[in-house]
PDB file of N, CA and C in Angstrom:
ATOM      1  N   MET A 226    -256.183 -17.247  38.959  1.00  0.00           N
ATOM      2  CA  MET A 226    -256.967 -16.829  39.122  1.00  0.00           C
ATOM      3  C   MET A 226    -256.711 -15.755  37.463  1.00  0.00           C
ATOM      4  N   TYR A 227    -257.889 -15.908  37.363  1.00  0.00           N
ATOM      5  CA  TYR A 227    -258.092 -15.062  36.127  1.00  0.00           C
ATOM      6  C   TYR A 227    -257.938 -13.656  35.568  1.00  0.00           C
ATOM      7  N   LEU A 228    -257.513 -13.490  35.092  1.00  0.00           N
ATOM      8  CA  LEU A 228    -257.421 -11.804  34.496  1.00  0.00           C
ATOM      9  C   LEU A 228    -257.378 -11.401  32.980  1.00  0.00           C
ATOM     10  N   GLY A 229    -258.909 -11.112  32.394  1.00  0.00           N
ATOM     11  CA  GLY A 229    -258.255 -11.092  30.645  1.00  0.00           C
ATOM     12  C   GLY A 229    -257.535  -9.567  30.966  1.00  0.00           C
ATOM     13  N   VAL A 230    -257.793  -9.274  29.372  1.00  0.00           N
ATOM     14  CA  VAL A 230    -256.761  -8.633  28.487  1.00  0.00           C
ATOM     15  C   VAL A 230    -257.642  -7.830  28.608  1.00  0.00           C
ATOM     16  N   LYS A 231    -257.023  -6.211  28.745  1.00  0.00           N
ATOM     17  CA  LYS A 231    -258.634  -5.117  28.455  1.00  0.00           C
ATOM     18  C   LYS A 231    -257.319  -3.764  27.433  1.00  0.00           C
ATOM     19  N   ASP A 232    -256.578  -4.445  27.428  1.00  0.00           N
ATOM     20  CA  ASP A 232    -255.745  -2.999  26.428  1.00  0.00           C
ATOM     21  C   ASP A 232    -253.880  -3.814  25.865  1.00  0.00           C
ATOM     22  N   VAL A 233    -253.641  -3.713  24.877  1.00  0.00           N
ATOM     23  CA  VAL A 233    -252.103  -4.451  24.635  1.00  0.00           C
ATOM     24  C   VAL A 233    -251.521  -3.000  23.228  1.00  0.00           C
ATOM     25  N   LYS A 234    -250.180  -3.025  23.886  1.00  0.00           N
ATOM     26  CA  LYS A 234    -249.927  -2.041  22.923  1.00  0.00           C
ATOM     27  C   LYS A 234    -248.057  -2.927  22.474  1.00  0.00           C
ATOM     28  N   PRO A 235    -247.892  -2.969  21.200  1.00  0.00           N
ATOM     29  CA  PRO A 235    -246.733  -3.399  20.490  1.00  0.00           C
ATOM     30  C   PRO A 235    -245.298  -2.171  21.278  1.00  0.00           C
ATOM     31  N   LEU A 236    -244.261  -2.739  21.531  1.00  0.00           N
ATOM     32  CA  LEU A 236    -243.064  -2.143  21.747  1.00  0.00           C
ATOM     33  C   LEU A 236    -242.267  -2.511  20.945  1.00  0.00           C
ATOM     34  N   GLN A 237    -241.448  -2.469  20.659  1.00  0.00           N
ATOM     35  CA  GLN A 237    -239.769  -2.481  19.558  1.00  0.00           C
ATOM     36  C   GLN A 237    -239.245  -3.828  20.706  1.00  0.00           C
ATOM     37  N   ASP A 238    -238.862  -5.018  20.010  1.00  0.00           N
ATOM     38  CA  ASP A 238    -238.033  -6.335  20.449  1.00  0.00           C
ATOM     39  C   ASP A 238    -239.081  -6.831  20.634  1.00  0.00           C
ATOM     40  N   TYR A 239    -240.147  -6.426  19.442  1.00  0.00           N
ATOM     41  CA  TYR A 239    -241.245  -8.033  20.294  1.00  0.00           C
ATOM     42  C   TYR A 239    -241.775  -8.266  21.750  1.00  0.00           C
ATOM     43  N   LYS A 240    -241.490  -6.501  22.518  1.00  0.00           N
ATOM     44  CA  LYS A 240    -242.488  -7.269  23.790  1.00  0.00           C
ATOM     45  C   LYS A 240    -243.707  -6.242  23.289  1.00  0.00           C
ATOM     46  N   LEU A 241    -244.671  -6.573  24.318  1.00  0.00           N
ATOM     47  CA  LEU A 241    -245.895  -5.675  24.529  1.00  0.00           C
ATOM     48  C   LEU A 241    -246.434  -5.905  25.680  1.00  0.00           C
ATOM     49  N   LEU A 242    -246.713  -4.106  25.742  1.00  0.00           N
ATOM     50  CA  LEU A 242    -247.298  -3.854  26.858  1.00  0.00           C
ATOM     51  C   LEU A 242    -249.175  -3.729  27.505  1.00  0.00           C
ATOM     52  N   LEU A 243    -249.315  -4.998  28.705  1.00  0.00           N
ATOM     53  CA  LEU A 243    -250.404  -5.420  28.420  1.00  0.00           C
ATOM     54  C   LEU A 243    -251.356  -4.927  30.023  1.00  0.00           C
ATOM     55  N   THR A 244    -252.335  -4.111  29.352  1.00  0.00           N
ATOM     56  CA  THR A 244    -253.063  -3.909  30.672  1.00  0.00           C
ATOM     57  C   THR A 244    -254.081  -5.154  30.893  1.00  0.00           C
ATOM     58  N   PHE A 245    -254.387  -5.582  32.235  1.00  0.00           N
ATOM     59  CA  PHE A 245    -255.476  -6.587  32.716  1.00  0.00           C
ATOM     60  C   PHE A 245    -256.550  -6.112  32.814  1.00  0.00           C
ATOM     61  N   GLU A 246    -257.726  -6.767  33.510  1.00  0.00           N
ATOM     62  CA  GLU A 246    -258.878  -6.464  33.616  1.00  0.00           C
ATOM     63  C   GLU A 246    -258.883  -5.797  35.064  1.00  0.00           C
ATOM     64  N   ASN A 247    -257.936  -6.265  36.150  1.00  0.00           N
ATOM     65  CA  ASN A 247    -257.568  -5.054  37.407  1.00  0.00           C
ATOM     66  C   ASN A 247    -256.424  -3.761  37.109  1.00  0.00           C
ATOM     67  N   ASP A 248    -256.609  -3.401  35.896  1.00  0.00           N
ATOM     68  CA  ASP A 248    -255.800  -1.820  36.361  1.00  0.00           C
ATOM     69  C   ASP A 248    -253.931  -2.553  35.847  1.00  0.00           C
ATOM     70  N   GLU A 249    -254.164  -3.265  36.028  1.00  0.00           N
ATOM     71  CA  GLU A 249    -252.543  -3.939  36.801  1.00  0.00           C
ATOM     72  C   GLU A 249    -251.687  -3.592  35.307  1.00  0.00           C
ATOM     73  N   VAL A 250    -250.319  -3.511  35.108  1.00  0.00           N
ATOM     74  CA  VAL A 250    -249.662  -3.548  33.362  1.00  0.00           C
ATOM     75  C   VAL A 250    -248.704  -4.075  33.364  1.00  0.00           C
ATOM     76  N   ARG A 251    -248.189  -4.907  32.641  1.00  0.00           N
ATOM     77  CA  ARG A 251    -247.086  -5.901  32.909  1.00  0.00           C
ATOM     78  C   ARG A 251    -246.920  -5.812  31.989  1.00  0.00           C
ATOM     79  N   TYR A 252    -245.508  -6.262  30.676  1.00  0.00           N
ATOM     80  CA  TYR A 252    -244.601  -6.658  29.697  1.00  0.00           C
ATOM     81  C   TYR A 252    -244.465  -8.367  29.791  1.00  0.00           C
ATOM     82  N   PHE A 253    -244.670  -8.249  28.720  1.00  0.00           N
ATOM     83  CA  PHE A 253    -244.647  -9.654  28.137  1.00  0.00           C
ATOM     84  C   PHE A 253    -243.609  -9.363  27.046  1.00  0.00           C
ATOM     85  N   ASP A 254    -243.126 -10.276  26.549  1.00  0.00           N
ATOM     86  CA  ASP A 254    -241.728 -11.069  25.588  1.00  0.00           C
ATOM     87  C   ASP A 254    -242.304 -11.367  24.830  1.00  0.00           C
ATOM     88  N   MET A 255    -242.728 -11.475  24.096  1.00  0.00           N
ATOM     89  CA  MET A 255    -243.047 -12.872  22.758  1.00  0.00           C
ATOM     90  C   MET A 255    -241.929 -12.984  21.616  1.00  0.00           C
ATOM     91  N   TYR A 256    -240.760 -12.691  21.706  1.00  0.00           N
ATOM     92  CA  TYR A 256    -239.839 -12.905  21.059  1.00  0.00           C
ATOM     93  C   TYR A 256    -239.120 -14.681  20.998  1.00  0.00           C
ATOM     94  N   PRO A 257    -239.782 -15.509  22.383  1.00  0.00           N
ATOM     95  CA  PRO A 257    -239.537 -16.663  22.307  1.00  0.00           C
ATOM     96  C   PRO A 257    -240.524 -17.630  21.904  1.00  0.00           C
ATOM     97  N   TYR A 258    -241.209 -16.866  21.185  1.00  0.00           N
ATOM     98  CA  TYR A 258    -242.571 -17.293  21.129  1.00  0.00           C
ATOM     99  C   TYR A 258    -242.408 -17.780  19.137  1.00  0.00           C
ATOM    100  N   LEU A 259    -240.928 -16.990  18.812  1.00  0.00           N
ATOM    101  CA  LEU A 259    -241.347 -16.234  17.764  1.00  0.00           C
ATOM    102  C   LEU A 259    -241.015 -17.725  16.240  1.00  0.00           C
ATOM    103  N   ASP A 260    -240.706 -18.725  16.852  1.00  0.00           N
ATOM    104  CA  ASP A 260    -239.814 -19.589  15.729  1.00  0.00           C
ATOM    105  C   ASP A 260    -240.928 -20.649  16.492  1.00  0.00           C
ATOM    106  N   LEU A 261    -242.026 -20.362  17.245  1.00  0.00           N
ATOM    107  CA  LEU A 261    -243.026 -21.814  17.142  1.00  0.00           C
ATOM    108  C   LEU A 261    -244.712 -21.089  16.134  1.00  0.00           C
ATOM    109  N   GLY A 262    -244.391 -22.263  15.001  1.00  0.00           N
ATOM    110  CA  GLY A 262    -245.880 -22.799  14.394  1.00  0.00           C
ATOM    111  C   GLY A 262    -246.373 -21.320  13.816  1.00  0.00           C
ATOM    112  N   ILE A 263    -247.514 -20.899  14.010  1.00  0.00           N
ATOM    113  CA  ILE A 263    -248.064 -19.819  13.682  1.00  0.00           C
ATOM    114  C   ILE A 263    -247.424 -18.411  14.030  1.00  0.00           C
ATOM    115  N   PHE A 264    -247.113 -18.555  15.309  1.00  0.00           N
ATOM    116  CA  PHE A 264    -245.862 -17.209  14.973  1.00  0.00           C
ATOM    117  C   PHE A 264    -245.256 -17.165  14.648  1.00  0.00           C
ATOM    118  N   SER A 265    -244.431 -17.798  13.947  1.00  0.00           N
ATOM    119  CA  SER A 265    -242.919 -17.916  13.284  1.00  0.00           C
ATOM    120  C   SER A 265    -243.599 -15.644  12.183  1.00  0.00           C
ATOM    121  N   GLU A 266    -244.522 -16.296  11.839  1.00  0.00           N
ATOM    122  CA  GLU A 266    -245.555 -15.364  10.783  1.00  0.00           C
ATOM    123  C   GLU A 266    -245.322 -14.156  11.191  1.00  0.00           C
ATOM    124  N   LEU A 267    -245.548 -13.544  12.831  1.00  0.00           N
ATOM    125  CA  LEU A 267    -245.153 -12.602  13.319  1.00  0.00           C
ATOM    126  C   LEU A 267    -243.368 -11.539  13.319  1.00  0.00           C
ATOM    127  N   ARG A 268    -243.126 -12.348  12.860  1.00  0.00           N
ATOM    128  CA  ARG A 268    -241.371 -11.922  12.666  1.00  0.00           C
ATOM    129  C   ARG A 268    -241.848 -10.689  11.862  1.00  0.00           C
ATOM    130  N   ASP A 269    -242.349 -11.010  11.262  1.00  0.00           N
ATOM    131  CA  ASP A 269    -242.800  -9.165  10.021  1.00  0.00           C
ATOM    132  C   ASP A 269    -243.413  -8.082  11.373  1.00  0.00           C
ATOM    133  N   ILE A 270    -242.798  -7.629  11.545  1.00  0.00           N
ATOM    134  CA  ILE A 270    -242.719  -6.690  12.595  1.00  0.00           C
ATOM    135  C   ILE A 270    -244.291  -5.756  12.242  1.00  0.00           C
ATOM    136  N   ALA A 271    -244.602  -5.572  10.966  1.00  0.00           N
ATOM    137  CA  ALA A 271    -246.292  -5.026  10.232  1.00  0.00           C
ATOM    138  C   ALA A 271    -247.395  -6.152  10.793  1.00  0.00           C
ATOM    139  N   LYS A 272    -246.919  -7.600  10.801  1.00  0.00           N
ATOM    140  CA  LYS A 272    -248.185  -8.597  11.929  1.00  0.00           C
ATOM    141  C   LYS A 272    -247.828  -8.626  12.933  1.00  0.00           C
ATOM    142  N   PHE A 273    -246.801  -7.826  13.425  1.00  0.00           N
ATOM    143  CA  PHE A 273    -246.536  -7.840  14.747  1.00  0.00           C
ATOM    144  C   PHE A 273    -247.403  -7.075  15.235  1.00  0.00           C
ATOM    145  N   ASN A 274    -247.305  -5.699  14.971  1.00  0.00           N
ATOM    146  CA  ASN A 274    -248.077  -4.957  15.270  1.00  0.00           C
ATOM    147  C   ASN A 274    -249.431  -4.649  14.769  1.00  0.00           C
ATOM    148  N   ALA A 275    -250.505  -6.106  14.003  1.00  0.00           N
ATOM    149  CA  ALA A 275    -251.559  -5.550  13.891  1.00  0.00           C
ATOM    150  C   ALA A 275    -252.188  -6.539  15.363  1.00  0.00           C
ATOM    151  N   LEU A 276    -251.696  -6.535  16.345  1.00  0.00           N
ATOM    152  CA  LEU A 276    -252.687  -7.478  17.501  1.00  0.00           C
ATOM    153  C   LEU A 276    -253.509  -6.310  18.285  1.00  0.00           C
ATOM    154  N   SER A 277    -254.925  -6.757  18.670  1.00  0.00           N
ATOM    155  CA  SER A 277    -255.511  -6.636  19.145  1.00  0.00           C
ATOM    156  C   SER A 277    -256.208  -7.065  20.239  1.00  0.00           C
ATOM    157  N   VAL A 278    -257.580  -6.886  20.615  1.00  0.00           N
ATOM    158  CA  VAL A 278    -257.474  -7.416  22.549  1.00  0.00           C
ATOM    159  C   VAL A 278    -258.813  -8.101  21.618  1.00  0.00           C
ATOM    160  N   LYS A 279    -259.120  -9.436  22.165  1.00  0.00           N
ATOM    161  CA  LYS A 279    -260.687  -9.938  21.399  1.00  0.00           C
ATOM    162  C   LYS A 279    -261.072 -11.280  22.690  1.00  0.00           C
ATOM    163  N   PHE A 280    -261.911 -10.636  23.259  1.00  0.00           N
ATOM    164  CA  PHE A 280    -263.000 -12.086  24.190  1.00  0.00           C
ATOM    165  C   PHE A 280    -261.541 -11.924  25.248  1.00  0.00           C
ATOM    166  N   ASP A 281    -260.980 -11.313  25.842  1.00  0.00           N
ATOM    167  CA  ASP A 281    -260.010 -10.828  26.480  1.00  0.00           C
ATOM    168  C   ASP A 281    -258.579 -11.757  26.736  1.00  0.00           C
ATOM    169  N   THR A 282    -258.193 -11.465  25.199  1.00  0.00           N
ATOM    170  CA  THR A 282    -256.199 -11.723  25.370  1.00  0.00           C
ATOM    171  C   THR A 282    -256.112 -10.884  24.042  1.00  0.00           C
ATOM    172  N   ILE A 283    -255.353 -11.272  23.637  1.00  0.00           N
ATOM    173  CA  ILE A 283    -254.467 -10.894  22.417  1.00  0.00           C
ATOM    174  C   ILE A 283    -254.384 -12.179  20.881  1.00  0.00           C
ATOM    175  N   GLU A 284    -255.165 -11.017  20.381  1.00  0.00           N
ATOM    176  CA  GLU A 284    -255.094 -11.947  18.735  1.00  0.00           C
ATOM    177  C   GLU A 284    -254.397 -10.950  17.937  1.00  0.00           C
ATOM    178  N   TRP A 285    -253.888 -12.084  16.780  1.00  0.00           N
ATOM    179  CA  TRP A 285    -253.070 -11.044  15.096  1.00  0.00           C
ATOM    180  C   TRP A 285    -254.295 -11.848  14.269  1.00  0.00           C
ATOM    181  N   PRO A 286    -254.338 -10.569  13.355  1.00  0.00           N
ATOM    182  CA  PRO A 286    -255.300 -11.308  12.009  1.00  0.00           C
ATOM    183  C   PRO A 286    -255.238 -12.846  11.044  1.00  0.00           C
ATOM    184  N   ASN A 287    -253.982 -13.233  11.895  1.00  0.00           N
ATOM    185  CA  ASN A 287    -253.733 -14.554  11.404  1.00  0.00           C
ATOM    186  C   ASN A 287    -254.165 -16.060  11.731  1.00  0.00           C
ATOM    187  N   GLY A 288    -254.441 -15.174  13.529  1.00  0.00           N
ATOM    188  CA  GLY A 288    -255.953 -16.225  14.393  1.00  0.00           C
ATOM    189  C   GLY A 288    -254.363 -16.761  15.603  1.00  0.00           C
ATOM    190  N   ALA A 289    -253.467 -16.062  15.624  1.00  0.00           N
ATOM    191  CA  ALA A 289    -252.405 -16.510  16.801  1.00  0.00           C
ATOM    192  C   ALA A 289    -253.153 -15.765  17.914  1.00  0.00           C
ATOM    193  N   ASP A 290    -252.893 -16.438  18.833  1.00  0.00           N
ATOM    194  CA  ASP A 290    -253.201 -15.806  20.202  1.00  0.00           C
ATOM    195  C   ASP A 290    -252.983 -16.545  21.194  1.00  0.00           C
ATOM    196  N   LEU A 291    -252.570 -16.428  22.730  1.00  0.00           N
ATOM    197  CA  LEU A 291    -252.453 -16.585  23.405  1.00  0.00           C
ATOM    198  C   LEU A 291    -252.719 -16.956  24.327  1.00  0.00           C
ATOM    199  N   ASP A 292    -253.214 -17.965  25.603  1.00  0.00           N
ATOM    200  CA  ASP A 292    -254.091 -17.585  26.506  1.00  0.00           C
ATOM    201  C   ASP A 292    -254.099 -16.800  27.867  1.00  0.00           C
ATOM    202  N   PRO A 293    -255.011 -15.928  28.257  1.00  0.00           N
ATOM    203  CA  PRO A 293    -254.368 -14.330  29.221  1.00  0.00           C
ATOM    204  C   PRO A 293    -253.790 -14.577  30.867  1.00  0.00           C
ATOM    205  N   GLU A 294    -254.108 -16.085  30.798  1.00  0.00           N
ATOM    206  CA  GLU A 294    -253.424 -16.543  32.343  1.00  0.00           C
ATOM    207  C   GLU A 294    -251.483 -16.916  32.330  1.00  0.00           C
ATOM    208  N   VAL A 295    -251.711 -17.434  30.716  1.00  0.00           N
ATOM    209  CA  VAL A 295    -249.842 -17.741  29.944  1.00  0.00           C
ATOM    210  C   VAL A 295    -249.700 -16.236  29.868  1.00  0.00           C
ATOM    211  N   LEU A 296    -250.600 -14.961  29.636  1.00  0.00           N
ATOM    212  CA  LEU A 296    -249.852 -13.506  29.240  1.00  0.00           C
ATOM    213  C   LEU A 296    -249.427 -13.254  31.095  1.00  0.00           C
ATOM    214  N   TYR A 297    -250.335 -13.309  31.894  1.00  0.00           N
ATOM    215  CA  TYR A 297    -250.057 -12.609  32.884  1.00  0.00           C
ATOM    216  C   TYR A 297    -249.345 -13.440  33.886  1.00  0.00           C
ATOM    217  N   SER A 298    -248.975 -15.482  33.599  1.00  0.00           N
ATOM    218  CA  SER A 298    -248.364 -15.892  34.707  1.00  0.00           C
ATOM    219  C   SER A 298    -246.789 -15.202  33.805  1.00  0.00           C
ATOM    220  N   GLU A 299    -246.169 -15.442  32.551  1.00  0.00           N
ATOM    221  CA  GLU A 299    -245.252 -14.670  31.551  1.00  0.00           C
ATOM    222  C   GLU A 299    -244.988 -13.622  32.012  1.00  0.00           C
ATOM    223  N   SER A 300    -246.105 -12.931  32.913  1.00  0.00           N
ATOM    224  CA  SER A 300    -245.005 -11.665  32.124  1.00  0.00           C
ATOM    225  C   SER A 300    -244.791 -10.544  33.081  1.00  0.00           C
ATOM    226  N   SER A 301    -243.813  -9.315  33.361  1.00  0.00           N
ATOM    227  CA  SER A 301    -243.186  -8.650  34.435  1.00  0.00           C
ATOM    228  C   SER A 301    -244.079  -7.472  34.579  1.00  0.00           C
ATOM    229  N   VAL A 302    -243.476  -7.479  35.608  1.00  0.00           N
ATOM    230  CA  VAL A 302    -244.651  -5.374  35.843  1.00  0.00           C
ATOM    231  C   VAL A 302    -242.973  -4.652  35.653  1.00  0.00           C
ATOM    232  N   GLU A 303    -241.856  -5.237  36.017  1.00  0.00           N
ATOM    233  CA  GLU A 303    -240.524  -4.750  35.113  1.00  0.00           C
ATOM    234  C   GLU A 303    -240.807  -4.134  33.670  1.00  0.00           C
ATOM    235  N   ALA A 304    -239.786  -2.882  33.858  1.00  0.00           N
ATOM    236  CA  ALA A 304    -240.128  -3.257  31.908  1.00  0.00           C
ATOM    237  C   ALA A 304    -239.006  -4.127  31.652  1.00  0.00           C
ATOM    238  N   LEU A 305    -238.767  -4.444  30.466  1.00  0.00           N
ATOM    239  CA  LEU A 305    -237.998  -5.828  29.799  1.00  0.00           C
ATOM    240  C   LEU A 305    -236.925  -4.885  29.250  1.00  0.00           C
ATOM    241  N   PRO A 306    -236.036  -5.173  29.386  1.00  0.00           N
ATOM    242  CA  PRO A 306    -234.912  -4.660  28.182  1.00  0.00           C
ATOM    243  C   PRO A 306    -235.697  -4.970  26.712  1.00  0.00           C
ATOM    244  N   PHE A 307    -234.391  -3.245  26.045  1.00  0.00           N
ATOM    245  CA  PHE A 307    -234.997  -4.054  24.212  1.00  0.00           C
ATOM    246  C   PHE A 307    -233.339  -4.923  24.396  1.00  0.00           C
ATOM    247  N   THR A 308    -233.808  -6.760  23.624  1.00  0.00           N
ATOM    248  CA  THR A 308    -232.176  -6.913  23.257  1.00  0.00           C
ATOM    249  C   THR A 308    -231.995  -7.283  21.949  1.00  0.00           C
ATOM    250  N   TYR A 309    -233.176  -7.680  21.030  1.00  0.00           N
ATOM    251  CA  TYR A 309    -232.935  -8.178  19.536  1.00  0.00           C
ATOM    252  C   TYR A 309    -233.096  -6.860  18.435  1.00  0.00           C
ATOM    253  N   ASP A 310    -232.768  -7.917  17.916  1.00  0.00           N
ATOM    254  CA  ASP A 310    -233.158  -6.750  16.661  1.00  0.00           C
ATOM    255  C   ASP A 310    -234.116  -6.990  15.679  1.00  0.00           C
ATOM    256  N   GLN A 311    -234.738  -6.132  15.374  1.00  0.00           N
ATOM    257  CA  GLN A 311    -236.216  -6.579  14.803  1.00  0.00           C
ATOM    258  C   GLN A 311    -235.886  -7.271  13.201  1.00  0.00           C
ATOM    259  N   LEU A 312    -236.227  -7.508  13.228  1.00  0.00           N
ATOM    260  CA  LEU A 312    -236.272  -8.820  11.692  1.00  0.00           C
ATOM    261  C   LEU A 312    -236.938  -7.935  10.408  1.00  0.00           C
TER     262      LEU A 312
END
């Protein structure tokens, strides 16, 4: 099932609060992605917080984005604990 993202809010510890087209709100943890290629730039919290919704998904100014199906399937309806230190 394809659900586009209609809103995103960055949270502390590299978490995202996502609202999908069906109005479902889910939490996504970006921390595991921060060592992968273009996502490593997002360790800078100012860059991480500069994301927006474009074409039904999230995107950062450096061009990093994630497929909305990944965002949905790997997110949780439960709030995620804050466990990482922001670098």
